[in-house]
Short mmCIF file of C-alpha atoms and ligand atoms in Angstrom, two decimals:
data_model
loop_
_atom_site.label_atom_id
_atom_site.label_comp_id
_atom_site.label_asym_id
_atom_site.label_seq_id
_atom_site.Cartn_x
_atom_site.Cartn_y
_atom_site.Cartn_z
CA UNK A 260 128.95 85.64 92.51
CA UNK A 261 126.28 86.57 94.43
CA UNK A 262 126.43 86.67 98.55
CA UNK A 263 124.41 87.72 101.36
CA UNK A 264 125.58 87.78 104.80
CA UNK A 265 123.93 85.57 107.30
CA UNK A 266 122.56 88.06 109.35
CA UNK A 267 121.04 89.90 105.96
CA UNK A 268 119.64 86.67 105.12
CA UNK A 269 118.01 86.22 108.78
CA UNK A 270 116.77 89.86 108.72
CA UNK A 271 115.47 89.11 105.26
CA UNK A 272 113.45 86.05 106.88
CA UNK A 273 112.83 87.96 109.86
CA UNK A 274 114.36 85.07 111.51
CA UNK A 275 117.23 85.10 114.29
CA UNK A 276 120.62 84.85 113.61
CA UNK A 277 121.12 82.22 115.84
CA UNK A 278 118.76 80.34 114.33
CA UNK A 279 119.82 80.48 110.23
CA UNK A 280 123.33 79.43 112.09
CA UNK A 281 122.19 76.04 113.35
CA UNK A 282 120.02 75.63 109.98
CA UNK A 283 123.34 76.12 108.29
CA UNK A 284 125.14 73.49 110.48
CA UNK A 285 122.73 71.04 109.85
CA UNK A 286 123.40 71.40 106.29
CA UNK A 287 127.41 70.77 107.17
CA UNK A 288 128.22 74.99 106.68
CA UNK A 289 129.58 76.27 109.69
CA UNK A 290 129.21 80.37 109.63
CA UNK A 291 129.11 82.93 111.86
CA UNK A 292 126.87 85.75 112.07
CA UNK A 293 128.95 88.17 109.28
CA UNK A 294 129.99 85.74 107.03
CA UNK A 295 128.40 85.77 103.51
CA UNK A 296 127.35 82.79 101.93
CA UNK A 297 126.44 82.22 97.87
CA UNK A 298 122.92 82.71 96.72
CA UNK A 299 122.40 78.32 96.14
CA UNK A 300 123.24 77.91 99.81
CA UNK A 301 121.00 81.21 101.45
CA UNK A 302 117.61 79.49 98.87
CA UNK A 303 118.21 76.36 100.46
CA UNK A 304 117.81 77.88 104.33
CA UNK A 305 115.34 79.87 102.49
CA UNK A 306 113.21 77.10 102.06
CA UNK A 307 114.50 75.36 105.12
CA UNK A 308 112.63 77.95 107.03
CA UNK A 309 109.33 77.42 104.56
CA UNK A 310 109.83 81.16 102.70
CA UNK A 311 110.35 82.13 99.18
CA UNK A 312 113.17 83.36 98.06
CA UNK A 313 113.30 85.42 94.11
CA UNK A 314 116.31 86.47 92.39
CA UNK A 315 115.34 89.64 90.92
CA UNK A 316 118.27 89.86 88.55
CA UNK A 317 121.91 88.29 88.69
CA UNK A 318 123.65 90.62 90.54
CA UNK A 319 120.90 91.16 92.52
CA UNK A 320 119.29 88.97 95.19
CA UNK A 321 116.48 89.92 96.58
CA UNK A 322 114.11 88.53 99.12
CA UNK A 323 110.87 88.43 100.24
CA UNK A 324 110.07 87.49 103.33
CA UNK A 325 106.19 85.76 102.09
CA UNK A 326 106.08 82.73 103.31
CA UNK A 327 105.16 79.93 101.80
CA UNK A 328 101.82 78.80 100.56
CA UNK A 329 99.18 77.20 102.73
CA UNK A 330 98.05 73.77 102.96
CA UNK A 331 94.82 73.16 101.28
CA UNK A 332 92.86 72.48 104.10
CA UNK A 333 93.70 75.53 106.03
CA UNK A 334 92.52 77.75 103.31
CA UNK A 335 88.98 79.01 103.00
CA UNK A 336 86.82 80.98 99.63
CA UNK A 337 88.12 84.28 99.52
CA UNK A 338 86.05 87.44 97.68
CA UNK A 339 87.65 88.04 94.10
CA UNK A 340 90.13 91.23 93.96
CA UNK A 341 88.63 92.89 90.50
CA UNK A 342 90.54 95.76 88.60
CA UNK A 343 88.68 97.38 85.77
CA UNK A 344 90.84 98.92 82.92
CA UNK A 345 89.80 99.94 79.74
CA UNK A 346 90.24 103.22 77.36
CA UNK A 347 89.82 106.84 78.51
CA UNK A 348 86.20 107.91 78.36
CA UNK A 349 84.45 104.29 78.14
CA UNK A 350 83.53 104.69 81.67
CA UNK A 351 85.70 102.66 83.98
CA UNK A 352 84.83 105.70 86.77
CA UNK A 353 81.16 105.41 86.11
CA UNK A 354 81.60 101.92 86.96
CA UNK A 355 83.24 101.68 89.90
CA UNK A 356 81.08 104.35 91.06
CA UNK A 357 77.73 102.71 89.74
CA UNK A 358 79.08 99.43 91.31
CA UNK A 359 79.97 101.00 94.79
CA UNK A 360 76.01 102.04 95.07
CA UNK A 361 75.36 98.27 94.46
CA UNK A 362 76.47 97.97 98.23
CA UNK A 363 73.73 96.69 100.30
CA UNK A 364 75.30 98.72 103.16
CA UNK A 365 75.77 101.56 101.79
CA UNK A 366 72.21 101.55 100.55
CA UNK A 367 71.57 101.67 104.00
CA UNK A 368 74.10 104.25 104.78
CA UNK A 369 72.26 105.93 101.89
CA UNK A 370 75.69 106.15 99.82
CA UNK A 371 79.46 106.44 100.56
CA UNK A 372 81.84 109.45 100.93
CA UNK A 373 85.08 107.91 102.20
CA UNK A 374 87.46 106.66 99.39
CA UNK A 375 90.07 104.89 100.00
CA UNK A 376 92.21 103.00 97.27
CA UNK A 377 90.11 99.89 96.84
CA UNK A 378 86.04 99.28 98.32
CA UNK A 379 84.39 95.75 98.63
CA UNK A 380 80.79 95.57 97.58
CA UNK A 381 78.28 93.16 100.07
CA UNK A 382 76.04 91.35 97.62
CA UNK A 383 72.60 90.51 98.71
CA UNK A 384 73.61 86.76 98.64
CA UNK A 385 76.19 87.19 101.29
CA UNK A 386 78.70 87.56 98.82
CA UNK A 387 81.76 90.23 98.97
CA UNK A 388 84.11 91.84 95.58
CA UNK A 389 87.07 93.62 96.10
CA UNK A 390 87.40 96.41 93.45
CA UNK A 391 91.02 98.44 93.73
CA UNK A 392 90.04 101.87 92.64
CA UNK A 393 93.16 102.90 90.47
CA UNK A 394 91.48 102.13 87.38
CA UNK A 395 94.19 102.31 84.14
CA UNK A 396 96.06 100.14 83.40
CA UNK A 397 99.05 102.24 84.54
CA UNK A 398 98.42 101.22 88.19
CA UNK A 399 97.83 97.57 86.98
CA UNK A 400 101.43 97.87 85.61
CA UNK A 401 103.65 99.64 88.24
CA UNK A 402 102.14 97.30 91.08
CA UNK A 403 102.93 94.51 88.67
CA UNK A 404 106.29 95.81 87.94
CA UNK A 405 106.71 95.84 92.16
CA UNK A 406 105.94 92.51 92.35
CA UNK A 407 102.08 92.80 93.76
CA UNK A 408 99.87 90.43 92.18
CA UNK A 409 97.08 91.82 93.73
CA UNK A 410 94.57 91.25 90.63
CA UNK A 411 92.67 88.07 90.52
CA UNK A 412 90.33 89.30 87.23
CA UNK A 413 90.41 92.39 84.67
CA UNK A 414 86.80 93.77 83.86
CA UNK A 415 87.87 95.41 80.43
CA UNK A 416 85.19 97.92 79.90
CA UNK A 417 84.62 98.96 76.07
CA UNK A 418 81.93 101.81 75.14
CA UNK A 419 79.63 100.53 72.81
CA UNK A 420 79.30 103.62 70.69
CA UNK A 421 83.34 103.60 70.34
CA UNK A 422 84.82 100.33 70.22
CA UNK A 423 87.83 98.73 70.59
CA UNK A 424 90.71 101.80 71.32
CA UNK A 425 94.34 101.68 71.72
CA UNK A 426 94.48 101.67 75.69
CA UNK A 427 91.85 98.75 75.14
CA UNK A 428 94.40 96.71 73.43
CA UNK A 429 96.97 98.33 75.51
CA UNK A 430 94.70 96.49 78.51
CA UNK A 431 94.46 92.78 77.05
CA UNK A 432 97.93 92.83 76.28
CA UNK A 433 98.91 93.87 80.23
CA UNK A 434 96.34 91.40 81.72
CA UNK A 435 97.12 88.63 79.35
CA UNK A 436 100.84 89.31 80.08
CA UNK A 437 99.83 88.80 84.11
CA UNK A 438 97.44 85.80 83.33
CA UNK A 439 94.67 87.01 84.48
CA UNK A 440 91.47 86.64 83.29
CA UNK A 441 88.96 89.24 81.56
CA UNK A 442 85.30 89.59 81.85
CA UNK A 443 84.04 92.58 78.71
CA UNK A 444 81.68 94.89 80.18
CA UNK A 445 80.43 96.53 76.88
CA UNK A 446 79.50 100.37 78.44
CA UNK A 447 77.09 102.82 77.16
CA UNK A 448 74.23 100.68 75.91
CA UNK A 449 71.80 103.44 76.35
CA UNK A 450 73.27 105.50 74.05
CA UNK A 451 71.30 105.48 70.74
CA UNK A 452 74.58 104.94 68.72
CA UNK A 453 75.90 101.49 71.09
CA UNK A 454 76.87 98.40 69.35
CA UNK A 455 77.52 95.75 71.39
CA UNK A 456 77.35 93.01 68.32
CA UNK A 457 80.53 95.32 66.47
CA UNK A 458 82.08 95.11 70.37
CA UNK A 459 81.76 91.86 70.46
CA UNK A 460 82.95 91.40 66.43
CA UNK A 461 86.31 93.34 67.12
CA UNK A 462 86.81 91.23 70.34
CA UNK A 463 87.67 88.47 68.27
CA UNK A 464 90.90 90.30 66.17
CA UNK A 465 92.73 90.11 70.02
CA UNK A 466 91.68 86.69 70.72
CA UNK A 467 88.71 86.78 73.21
CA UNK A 468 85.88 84.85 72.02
CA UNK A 469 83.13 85.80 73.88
CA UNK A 470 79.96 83.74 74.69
CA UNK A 471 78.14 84.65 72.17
CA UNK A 472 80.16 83.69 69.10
CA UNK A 473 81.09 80.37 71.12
CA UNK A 474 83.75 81.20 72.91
CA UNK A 475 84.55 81.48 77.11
CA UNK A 476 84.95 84.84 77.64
CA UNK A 477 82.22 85.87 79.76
CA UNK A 478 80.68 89.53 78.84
CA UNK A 479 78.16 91.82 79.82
CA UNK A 480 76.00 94.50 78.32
CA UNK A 481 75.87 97.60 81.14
CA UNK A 482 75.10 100.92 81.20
CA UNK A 483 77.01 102.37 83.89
CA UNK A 484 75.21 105.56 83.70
CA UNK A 485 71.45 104.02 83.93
CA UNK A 486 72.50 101.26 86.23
CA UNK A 487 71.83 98.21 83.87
CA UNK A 488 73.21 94.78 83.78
CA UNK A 489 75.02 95.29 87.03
CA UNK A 490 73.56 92.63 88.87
CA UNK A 491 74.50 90.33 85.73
CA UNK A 492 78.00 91.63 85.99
CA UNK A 493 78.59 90.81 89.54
CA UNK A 494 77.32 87.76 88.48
CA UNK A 495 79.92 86.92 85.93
CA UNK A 496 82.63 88.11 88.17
CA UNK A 497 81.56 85.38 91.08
CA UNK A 498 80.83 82.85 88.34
CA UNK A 499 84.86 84.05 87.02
CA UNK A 500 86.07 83.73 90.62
CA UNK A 501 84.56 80.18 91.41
CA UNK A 502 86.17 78.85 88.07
CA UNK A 503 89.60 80.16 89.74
CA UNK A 504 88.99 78.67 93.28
CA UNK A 505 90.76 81.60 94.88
CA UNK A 506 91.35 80.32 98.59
CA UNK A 507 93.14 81.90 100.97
CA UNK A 508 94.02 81.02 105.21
CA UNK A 509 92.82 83.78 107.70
CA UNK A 510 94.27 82.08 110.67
CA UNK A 511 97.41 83.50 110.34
CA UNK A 512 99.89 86.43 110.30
CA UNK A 513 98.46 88.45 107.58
CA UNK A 514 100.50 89.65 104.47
CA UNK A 515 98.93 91.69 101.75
CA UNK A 516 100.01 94.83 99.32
CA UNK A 517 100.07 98.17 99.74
CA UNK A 518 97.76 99.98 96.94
CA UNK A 519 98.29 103.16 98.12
CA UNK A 520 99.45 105.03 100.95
CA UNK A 521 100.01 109.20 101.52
CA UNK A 522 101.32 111.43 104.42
CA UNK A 523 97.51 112.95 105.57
CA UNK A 524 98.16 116.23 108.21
CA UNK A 525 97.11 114.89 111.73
CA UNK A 526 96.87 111.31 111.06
CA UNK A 527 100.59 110.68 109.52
CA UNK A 528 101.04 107.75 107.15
CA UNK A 529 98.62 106.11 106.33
CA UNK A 530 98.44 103.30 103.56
CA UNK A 531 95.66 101.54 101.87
CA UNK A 532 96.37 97.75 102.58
CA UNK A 533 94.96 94.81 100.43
CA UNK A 534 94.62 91.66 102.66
CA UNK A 535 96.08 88.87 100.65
CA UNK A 536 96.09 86.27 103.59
CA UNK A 537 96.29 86.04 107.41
CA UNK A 538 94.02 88.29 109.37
CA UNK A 539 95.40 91.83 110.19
CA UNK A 540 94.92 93.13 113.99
CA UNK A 541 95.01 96.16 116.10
CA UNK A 542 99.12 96.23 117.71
CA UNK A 543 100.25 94.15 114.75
CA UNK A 544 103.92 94.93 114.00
CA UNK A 545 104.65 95.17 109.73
CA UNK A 546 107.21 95.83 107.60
CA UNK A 547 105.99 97.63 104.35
CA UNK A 548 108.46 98.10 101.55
CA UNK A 549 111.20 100.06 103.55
CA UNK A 550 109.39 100.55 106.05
CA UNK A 551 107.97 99.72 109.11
CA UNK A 552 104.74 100.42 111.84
CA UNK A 553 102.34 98.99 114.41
CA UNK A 554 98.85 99.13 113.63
CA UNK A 555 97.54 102.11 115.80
CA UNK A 556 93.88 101.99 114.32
CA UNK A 557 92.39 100.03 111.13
CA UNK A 558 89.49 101.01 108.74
CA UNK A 559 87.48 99.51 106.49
CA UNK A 560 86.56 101.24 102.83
CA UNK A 561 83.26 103.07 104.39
CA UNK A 562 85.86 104.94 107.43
CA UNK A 563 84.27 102.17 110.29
CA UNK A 564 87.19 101.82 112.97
CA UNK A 565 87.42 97.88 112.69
CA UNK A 566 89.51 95.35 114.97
CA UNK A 567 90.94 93.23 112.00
CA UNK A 568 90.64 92.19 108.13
CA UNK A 569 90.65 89.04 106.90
CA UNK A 570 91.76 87.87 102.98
CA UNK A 571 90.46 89.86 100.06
CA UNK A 572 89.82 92.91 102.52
CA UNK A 573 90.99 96.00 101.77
CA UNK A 574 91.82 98.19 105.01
CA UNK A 575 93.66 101.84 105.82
CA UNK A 576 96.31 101.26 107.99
CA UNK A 577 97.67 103.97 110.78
CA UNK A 578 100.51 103.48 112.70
CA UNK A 579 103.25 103.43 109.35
CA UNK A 580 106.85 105.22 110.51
CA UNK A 581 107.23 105.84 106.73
CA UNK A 582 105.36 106.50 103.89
CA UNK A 583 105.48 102.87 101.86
CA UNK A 584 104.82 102.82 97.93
CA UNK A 585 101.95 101.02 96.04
CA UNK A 586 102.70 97.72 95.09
CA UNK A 587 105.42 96.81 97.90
CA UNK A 588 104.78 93.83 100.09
CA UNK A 589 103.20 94.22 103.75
CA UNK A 590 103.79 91.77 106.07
CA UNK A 591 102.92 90.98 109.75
CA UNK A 592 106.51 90.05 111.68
CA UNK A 593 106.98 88.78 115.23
CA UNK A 594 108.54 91.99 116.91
CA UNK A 595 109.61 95.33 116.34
CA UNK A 596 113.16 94.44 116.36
CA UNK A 597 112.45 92.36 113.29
CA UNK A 598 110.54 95.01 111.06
CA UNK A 599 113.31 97.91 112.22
CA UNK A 600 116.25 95.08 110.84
CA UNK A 601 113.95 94.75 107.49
CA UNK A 602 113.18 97.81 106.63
CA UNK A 603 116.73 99.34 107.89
CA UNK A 604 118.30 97.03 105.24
CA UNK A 605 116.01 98.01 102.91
CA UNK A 606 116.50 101.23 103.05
CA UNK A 607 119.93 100.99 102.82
CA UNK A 608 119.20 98.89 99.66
CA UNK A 609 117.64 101.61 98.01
CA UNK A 610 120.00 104.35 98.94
CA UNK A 611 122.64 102.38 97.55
CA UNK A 612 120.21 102.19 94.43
CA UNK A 613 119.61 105.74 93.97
CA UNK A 614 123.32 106.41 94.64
CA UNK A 615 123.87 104.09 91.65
CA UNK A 616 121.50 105.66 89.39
CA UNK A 617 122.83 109.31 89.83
CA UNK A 618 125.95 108.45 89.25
CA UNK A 619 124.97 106.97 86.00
CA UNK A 620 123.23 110.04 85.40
CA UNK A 621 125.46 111.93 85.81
CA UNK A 622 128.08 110.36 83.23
CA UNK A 623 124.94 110.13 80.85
CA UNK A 624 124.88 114.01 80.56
CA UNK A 625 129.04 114.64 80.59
CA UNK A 626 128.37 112.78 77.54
CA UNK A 627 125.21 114.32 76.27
CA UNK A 628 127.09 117.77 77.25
CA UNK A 629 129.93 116.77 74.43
P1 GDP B 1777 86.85 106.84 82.27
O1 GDP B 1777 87.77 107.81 81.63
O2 GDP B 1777 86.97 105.49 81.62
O3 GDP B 1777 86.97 106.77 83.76
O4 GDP B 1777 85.36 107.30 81.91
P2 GDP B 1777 84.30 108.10 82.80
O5 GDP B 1777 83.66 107.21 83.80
O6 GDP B 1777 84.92 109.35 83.32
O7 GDP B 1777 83.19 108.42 81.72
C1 GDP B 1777 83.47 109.23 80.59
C2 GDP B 1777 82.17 109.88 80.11
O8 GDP B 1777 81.25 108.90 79.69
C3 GDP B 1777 81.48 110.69 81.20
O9 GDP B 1777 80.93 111.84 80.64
C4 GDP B 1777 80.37 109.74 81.67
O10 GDP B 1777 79.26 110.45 82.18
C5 GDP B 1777 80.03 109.01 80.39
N1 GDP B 1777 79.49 107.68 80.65
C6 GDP B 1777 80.04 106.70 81.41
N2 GDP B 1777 79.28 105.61 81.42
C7 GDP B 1777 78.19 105.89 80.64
C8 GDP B 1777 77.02 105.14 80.26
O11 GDP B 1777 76.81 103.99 80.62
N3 GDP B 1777 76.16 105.77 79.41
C9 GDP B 1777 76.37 107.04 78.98
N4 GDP B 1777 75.45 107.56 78.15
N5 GDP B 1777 77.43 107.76 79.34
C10 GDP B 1777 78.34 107.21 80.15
MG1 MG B 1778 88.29 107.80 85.04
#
């Protein structure tokens, strides 16, 4: 059966020792420090201690250290975190580039160089979207496959002189496989051959109704190239956002995702961080994935130095020891001790992984070899 020692299971927490000890003797297990207990007993201090515990497979336990949901009342609105997928060539860079320019900032700024893995757009109403900036639904996928639910809506972008393709069914299928909603930005309506009506026709074979043939599937006409219809779009995507009530508490220890992060010469790791909750701060200590940091400096998507980011933001991040991949789990801990205990056992984790795997592979071809 599955075990996990107690002081795996307090790293895991990034709790002390001492500490999942005395939970343990309240619940009538006396243990010291080495001993392993089963997985039934380590979810139960797991949720003594208010985390969340997931067992990725049987033989496998794995933990994350989120904790657990906020209260109602301590959350707050949060901006909507938007992906945009849809089929190679309909425009899904156009888009993200068109929308960008919708920034009343950076109309001030008089456009935006730096590019980071995700940008938030200030609407003229006050408003803020998150777009992540891995468009594909490849990204959407591996993060997914990491456990990062990062996504709170799909814009599914379909060229109206085209139609439905196969990465645009290959795009419902992933987002209706996550639960999470799609607004149709038909693309291209300039073009003298675009028909939105056919778009809108061929919708209905995968199950999205849209508005106009009675269903709830809200959809837009753009052109990404001419600029149309992308006021209406940010539009739907609020109107999409209210319906899900995505809340979130900032007055707290932030935890997010990582959507991207690179060695860059003279600045060393640095990650692209999406906010999930909590506020992040300058001399925050995190564990990312396997590894771990301190926040040396923080930016926001236009390069601006900032002090902190809040839920929905996303934010580069200096001060990584380690080069983190996208999709794993960032979280602020107490002390550096902690995030060194983390991400040493992680790390360990995944050696003993890849140690696995080789082996394997290396049977595999002996036997391919014969
Ligand atoms: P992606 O592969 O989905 O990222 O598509 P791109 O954004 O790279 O666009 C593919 C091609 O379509 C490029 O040549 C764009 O200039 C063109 N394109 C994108 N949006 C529009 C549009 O709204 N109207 C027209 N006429 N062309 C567009
Ligand atoms: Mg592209």
């Amino acid at each position: 059966p599955e075990t996990i020692t107690v002081q795996e299971l307090a790293n895991r927490m990034a709790e002390r020792g001492t500490d999942v000890i005395k939970a343990l003797m309240r619940m009538g297990v006396m243990a010291t420090i080495n001993q392993p207990i089963d997985a039934d007993t380590a979810e139960l201090v797991v949720s003594e201690f208010g985390h969340n515990m997931r067992r990725v497979a049987e033989s496998d336990v794995e933990f994350s250290i989120r904790r657990e949901a906020d209260a109602p009342e301590a959350t707050q609105p949060r901006p909507p975190v938007v992906t945009i997928m849809g089929h190679v060539d309909h425009g899904k860079t156009s888009l993200l580039d068109a929308l960008r320019k919708t920034d009343v900032a950076a109309r001030e700024a008089g456009g935006i160089t730096q590019h980071i893995g995700a940008y938030q757009v200030n609407l003229p109403s006050g408003q803020k979207i998150t777009f992540l900036d891995t468009p594909g639904h490849e990204a959407f996928t591996s993060m997914r496959a990491r456990g990062a639910n990062v996504t709170d809506l799909v814009v599914l972008v379909v060229a109206a002189d085209d139609g439905i393709m196969a990465q645009t069914v290959e795009a419902i299928t992933h987002a209706k496989a996550a639960k999470v909603p799609i607004i149709v930005a038909v693309n291209k309506i300039d073009k003298p051959g675009a028909n939105p009506q056919r778009v809108h026709q061929e919708l209905l074979q995968h199950e999205l109704v849209v508005e106009d043939l009675g269903g709830d599937v809200l959809c837009v006409n753009v052109s990404a190239k001419e600029g149309t219809n992308l006021d209406k779009l940010e539009e739907a995507i609020l109107l999409q956002a209210e319906i899900l009530d995505l809340k979130a508490n900032a007055d707290r220890q932030a935890e997010g995702a990582i959507v991207e992060a690179k060695v860059e010469r003279g600045r060393g790791s640095v990650a692209t961080v999406l906010i999930q909750r909590g506020t992040l701060k300058v001399g925050d200590v995190f564990v990312a994935g396997a590894e771990w940091g301190r926040v040396r400096a923080l930016l926001d998507d236009k390069g601006n130095q900032i002090e902190e980011a809040g839920p929905s933001a996303p934010v580069e991040v200096l001060g990584l020891n380690g080069t983190p991949q996208a999709g794993d789990e960032f979280i602020v801990v107490d002390n550096e001790n902690q995030a060194r205990d983390i991400a040493e056992y992680r790390q360990a984790k995944l050696r003993q992984q890849t140690a696995a795997t080789s082996g394997r592979g290396t049977l595999e071809q002996m036997f391919t070899q014969l």
